[in-house]
Structures are given as C-alpha cells and as structure tokens.
CSV table of C-alpha atoms in Angstrom, one decimal:
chain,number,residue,atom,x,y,z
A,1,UNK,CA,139.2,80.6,59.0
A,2,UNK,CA,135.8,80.3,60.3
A,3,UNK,CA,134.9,79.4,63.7
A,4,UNK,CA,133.4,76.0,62.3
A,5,UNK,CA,136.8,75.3,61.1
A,6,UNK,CA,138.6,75.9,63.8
A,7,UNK,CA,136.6,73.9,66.1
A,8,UNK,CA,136.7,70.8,63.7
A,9,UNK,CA,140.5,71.3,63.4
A,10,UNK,CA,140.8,70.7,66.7
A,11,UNK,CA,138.9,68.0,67.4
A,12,UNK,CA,140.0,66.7,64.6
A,13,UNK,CA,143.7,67.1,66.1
A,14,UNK,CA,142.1,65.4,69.5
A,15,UNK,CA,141.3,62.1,67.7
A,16,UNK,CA,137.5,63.0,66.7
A,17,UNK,CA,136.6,60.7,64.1
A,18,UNK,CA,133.5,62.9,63.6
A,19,UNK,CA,135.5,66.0,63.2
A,20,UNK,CA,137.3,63.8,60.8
A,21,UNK,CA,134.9,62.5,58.4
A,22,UNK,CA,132.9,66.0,58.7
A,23,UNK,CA,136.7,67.1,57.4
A,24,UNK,CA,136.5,64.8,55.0
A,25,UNK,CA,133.1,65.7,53.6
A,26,UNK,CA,133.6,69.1,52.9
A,27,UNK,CA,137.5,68.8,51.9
A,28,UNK,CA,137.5,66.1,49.8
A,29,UNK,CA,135.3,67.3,46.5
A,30,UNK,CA,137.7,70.7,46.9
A,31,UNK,CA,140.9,68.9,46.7
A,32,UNK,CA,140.0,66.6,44.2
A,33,UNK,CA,138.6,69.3,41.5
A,34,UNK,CA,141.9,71.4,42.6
A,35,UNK,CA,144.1,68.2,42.0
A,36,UNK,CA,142.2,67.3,39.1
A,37,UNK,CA,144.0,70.4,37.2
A,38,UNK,CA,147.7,68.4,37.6
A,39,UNK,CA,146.4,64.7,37.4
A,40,UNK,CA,144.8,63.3,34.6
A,41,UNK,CA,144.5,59.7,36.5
A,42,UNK,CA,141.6,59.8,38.4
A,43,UNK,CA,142.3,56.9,40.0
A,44,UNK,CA,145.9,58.2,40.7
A,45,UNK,CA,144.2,61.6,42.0
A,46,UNK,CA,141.6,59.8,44.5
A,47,UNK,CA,144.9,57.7,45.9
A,48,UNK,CA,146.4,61.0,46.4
A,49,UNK,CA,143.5,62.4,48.4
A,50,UNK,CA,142.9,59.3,49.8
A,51,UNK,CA,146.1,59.2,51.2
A,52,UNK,CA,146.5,62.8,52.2
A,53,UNK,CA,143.5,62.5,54.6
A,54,UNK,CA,145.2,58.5,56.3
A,55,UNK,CA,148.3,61.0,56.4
A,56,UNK,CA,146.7,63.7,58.5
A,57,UNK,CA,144.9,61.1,60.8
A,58,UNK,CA,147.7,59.3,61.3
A,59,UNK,CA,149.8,62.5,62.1
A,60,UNK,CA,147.1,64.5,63.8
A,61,UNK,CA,148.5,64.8,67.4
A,62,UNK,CA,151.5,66.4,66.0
A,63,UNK,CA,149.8,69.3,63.7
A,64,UNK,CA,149.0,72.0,65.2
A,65,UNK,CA,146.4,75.1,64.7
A,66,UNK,CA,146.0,76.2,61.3
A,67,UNK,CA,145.2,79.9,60.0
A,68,UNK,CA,143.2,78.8,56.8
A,69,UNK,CA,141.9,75.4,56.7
A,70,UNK,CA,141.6,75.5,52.9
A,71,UNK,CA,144.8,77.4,52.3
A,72,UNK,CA,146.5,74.1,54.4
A,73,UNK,CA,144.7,71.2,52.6
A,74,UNK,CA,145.3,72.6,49.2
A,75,UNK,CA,149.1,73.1,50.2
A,76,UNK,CA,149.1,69.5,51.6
A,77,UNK,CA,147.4,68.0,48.6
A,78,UNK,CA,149.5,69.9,46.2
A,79,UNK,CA,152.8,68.7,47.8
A,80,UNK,CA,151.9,65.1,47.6
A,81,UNK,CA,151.3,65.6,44.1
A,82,UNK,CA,154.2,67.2,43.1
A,83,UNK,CA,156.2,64.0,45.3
A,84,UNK,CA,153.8,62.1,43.0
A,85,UNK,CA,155.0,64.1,39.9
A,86,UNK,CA,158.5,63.7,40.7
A,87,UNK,CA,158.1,59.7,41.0
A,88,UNK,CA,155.7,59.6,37.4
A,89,UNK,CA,156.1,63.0,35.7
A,90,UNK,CA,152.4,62.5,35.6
A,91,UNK,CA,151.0,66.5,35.0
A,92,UNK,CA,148.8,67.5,31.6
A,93,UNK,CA,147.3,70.6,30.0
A,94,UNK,CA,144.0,72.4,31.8
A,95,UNK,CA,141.3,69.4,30.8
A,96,UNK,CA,138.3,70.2,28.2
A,97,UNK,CA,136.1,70.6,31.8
A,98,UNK,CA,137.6,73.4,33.2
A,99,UNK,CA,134.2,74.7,34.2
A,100,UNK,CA,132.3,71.7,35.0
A,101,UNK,CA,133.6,71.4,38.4
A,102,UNK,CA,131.5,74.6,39.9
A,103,UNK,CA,127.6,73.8,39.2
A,104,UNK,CA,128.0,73.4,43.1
A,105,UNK,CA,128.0,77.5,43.3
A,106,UNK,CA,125.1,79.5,45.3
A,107,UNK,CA,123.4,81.3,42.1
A,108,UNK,CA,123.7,78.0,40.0
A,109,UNK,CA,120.5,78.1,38.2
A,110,UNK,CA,121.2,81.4,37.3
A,111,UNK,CA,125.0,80.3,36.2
A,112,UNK,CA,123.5,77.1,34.4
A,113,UNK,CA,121.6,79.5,32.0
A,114,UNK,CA,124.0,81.7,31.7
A,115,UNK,CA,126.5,78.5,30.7
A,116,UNK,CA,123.5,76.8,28.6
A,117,UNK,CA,123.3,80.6,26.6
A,118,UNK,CA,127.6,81.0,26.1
A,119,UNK,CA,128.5,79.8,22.2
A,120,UNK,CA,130.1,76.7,22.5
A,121,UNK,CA,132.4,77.9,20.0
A,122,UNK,CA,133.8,80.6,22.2
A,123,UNK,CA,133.8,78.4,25.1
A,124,UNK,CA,136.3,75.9,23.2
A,125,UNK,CA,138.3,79.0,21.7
A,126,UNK,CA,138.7,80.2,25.6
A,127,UNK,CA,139.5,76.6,26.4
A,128,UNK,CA,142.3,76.7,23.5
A,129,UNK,CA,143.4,80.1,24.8
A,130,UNK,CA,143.7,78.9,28.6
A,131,UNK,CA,145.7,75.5,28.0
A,132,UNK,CA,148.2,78.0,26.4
A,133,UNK,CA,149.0,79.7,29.4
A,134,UNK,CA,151.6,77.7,31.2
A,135,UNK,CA,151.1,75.1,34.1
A,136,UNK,CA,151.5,77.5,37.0
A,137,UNK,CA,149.2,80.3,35.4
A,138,UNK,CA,146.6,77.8,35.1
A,139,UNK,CA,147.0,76.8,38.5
A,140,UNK,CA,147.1,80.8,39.7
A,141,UNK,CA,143.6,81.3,37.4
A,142,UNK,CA,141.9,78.0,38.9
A,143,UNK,CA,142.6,78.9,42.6
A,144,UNK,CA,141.6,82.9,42.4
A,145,UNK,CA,138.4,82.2,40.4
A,146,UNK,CA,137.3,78.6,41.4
A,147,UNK,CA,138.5,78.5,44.5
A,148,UNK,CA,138.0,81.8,45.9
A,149,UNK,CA,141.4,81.9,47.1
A,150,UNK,CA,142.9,85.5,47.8
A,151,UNK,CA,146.4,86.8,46.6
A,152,UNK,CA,148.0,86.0,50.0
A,153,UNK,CA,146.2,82.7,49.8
A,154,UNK,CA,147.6,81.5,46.4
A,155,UNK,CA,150.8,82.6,47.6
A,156,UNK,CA,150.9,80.2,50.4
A,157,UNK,CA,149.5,77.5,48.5
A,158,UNK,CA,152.0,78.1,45.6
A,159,UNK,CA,154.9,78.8,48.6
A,160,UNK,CA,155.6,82.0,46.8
A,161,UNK,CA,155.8,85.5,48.0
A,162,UNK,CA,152.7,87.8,47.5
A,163,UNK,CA,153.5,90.0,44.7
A,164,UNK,CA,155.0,87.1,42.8
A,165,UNK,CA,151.2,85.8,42.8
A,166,UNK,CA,149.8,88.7,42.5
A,167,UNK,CA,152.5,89.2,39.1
A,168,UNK,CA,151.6,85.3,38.0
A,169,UNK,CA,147.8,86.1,38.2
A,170,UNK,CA,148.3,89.5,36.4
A,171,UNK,CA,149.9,88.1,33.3
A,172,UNK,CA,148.1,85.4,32.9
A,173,UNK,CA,144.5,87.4,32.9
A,174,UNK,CA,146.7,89.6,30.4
A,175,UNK,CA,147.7,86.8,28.0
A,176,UNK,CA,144.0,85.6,27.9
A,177,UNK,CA,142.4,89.4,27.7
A,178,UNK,CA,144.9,90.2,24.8
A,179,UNK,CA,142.7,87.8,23.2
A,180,UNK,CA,139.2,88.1,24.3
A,181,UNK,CA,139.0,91.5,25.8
A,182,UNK,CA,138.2,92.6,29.4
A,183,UNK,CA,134.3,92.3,29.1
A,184,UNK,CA,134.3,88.5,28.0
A,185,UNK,CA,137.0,87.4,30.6
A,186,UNK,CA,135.0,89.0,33.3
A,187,UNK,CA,131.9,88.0,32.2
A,188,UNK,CA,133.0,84.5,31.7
A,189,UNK,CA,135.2,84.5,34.9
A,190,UNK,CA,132.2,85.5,36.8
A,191,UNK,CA,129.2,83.5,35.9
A,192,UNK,CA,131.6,80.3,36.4
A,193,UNK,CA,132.1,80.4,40.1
C-alpha cells in the first residue's frame, strides 16, 4: 500500500471526512467497473457501493490498518454483492463492454489506436470466447489484467489460497489461448489496461 494510502486510511479511521471523500474519489469508479462484472443493475450496483462506503463510515472506529487498500475494498465490495446475490440471484455473463471500462490507463492515446485499429469481428469473437469461461475465471481475468491485482492479491479478494488463483487464472488464459493463440491474447490483454 502506498504511503498516500496509508495515511488516508487512517484519517479516514479518525473521522476525516476529507480522508473520506478523497477515499471515495479514487475508490468508487474501481469498485463500480469491478462490481459491474456480477451486476447487470446499475442502479442496484451504485446502491451496493453506495452503501459499502455509509458502511465503512459508519464502522470506521472499529477497522483497523489495512495491508492493501484496494485488495480491502474490492473484498468488501464483493462480499456485499454476493449478500446481494444470495437475496436476488442477481449475476450475468461478462457484458459486451468488457474493455470499455480502461480508457482511463496512462498510454491511452496509444491504447485508443491500438483499440480503434483491432477488427471488430475479432473483438466480438474474443467477447464470445470470454463469456464462455465460467463466472469465477472471468472474475480471475478482470482483476489480474484490469485491475492490476497480483496472484496473492486475487487470492485475497477471491478468499482463496494462492495457487488456487494462480491455477484459476492459468486455465482460464488456457481455455481462451486454445482458441486465439498466445500472440493475440497478449497482445490484446496488453494494449487493454
């Protein structure tokens, strides 16, 4: 965790309401692309956010340090979906925008032509080939390659063990290159982040 983090973690802890909208600001866009991959209410998916963040303020003297701000919020976020899930059985397939949710990355003009040159036949085709893969090795793809998250960082989100994730990620990238090849996954992989 960064030393920005920590610091706005803790004021954030000590009843900050700066530290806690500057939270807010950089979390929230994060959490709602990841959540965005189980909800297909966006409405529904901004209540879940929404109330993740009342739930942290309200509980804030009681949390305590945190390793990986990310890794925590995603963890959060996905658990109160998953409560949601169990209430509405509310999940759905990878949607059609499964890139769209990165033009915020640093080399994005670069990525935008790069996107604007990719066939969008074969972009469609990967889209087909991705919403195959089940719901966890979707989730496993979006949070190593969109979110930057490492092995040991899925895991936690995911409240697996570390080779499990690492195992997850591995067949899924298999099931997709068994289609497309190694070049085109890591070329496409790549100039999405």
């Amino acid at each position: 965790m960064t030393e920005q983090d920590t610091t706005l973690w803790q004021l954030f802890r000590e009843g900050d309401r700066q530290a806690f909208e500057a939270l807010l600001r950089a979390y929230y866009r994060p959490l709602f692309d990841y959540g965005s991959k189980f909800l297909n209410d966006r409405e529904l998916l901004k209540d879940c956010v929404h109330d993740l963040f009342v739930s942290l303020w309200e509980r804030r003297a009681f949390l305590g340090p945190v390793v990986n701000l990310r890794v925590y919020l995603f963890t959060a976020l996905r658990n109160r979906i998953f409560q949601q899930y169990q209430k509405n059985t509310i999940f759905v397939n990878l949607p059609d925008e499964w890139e769209d949710n990165q033009s915020a990355s640093g080399n994005y003009i670069e990525n935008r032509i790069i996107e604007d040159e990719t066939d969008a036949a074969t972009r469609a085709h990967l889209h087909k080939t991705i919403s195959r893969l089940s719901q966890r090795q979707q989730e496993v793809i979006h949070l190593k390659f969109f979110e930057n998250l490492t092995n040991e960082q899925i895991a936690l989100v995911l409240n697996i063990s570390r080779p499990a994730a690492t195992n997850l990620l591995s067949l899924a990238l298999k099931s997709v290159r068994e289609q497309w090849g190694p070049l085109f996954l890591f070329l496409y992989f790549f100039t999405h982040l």
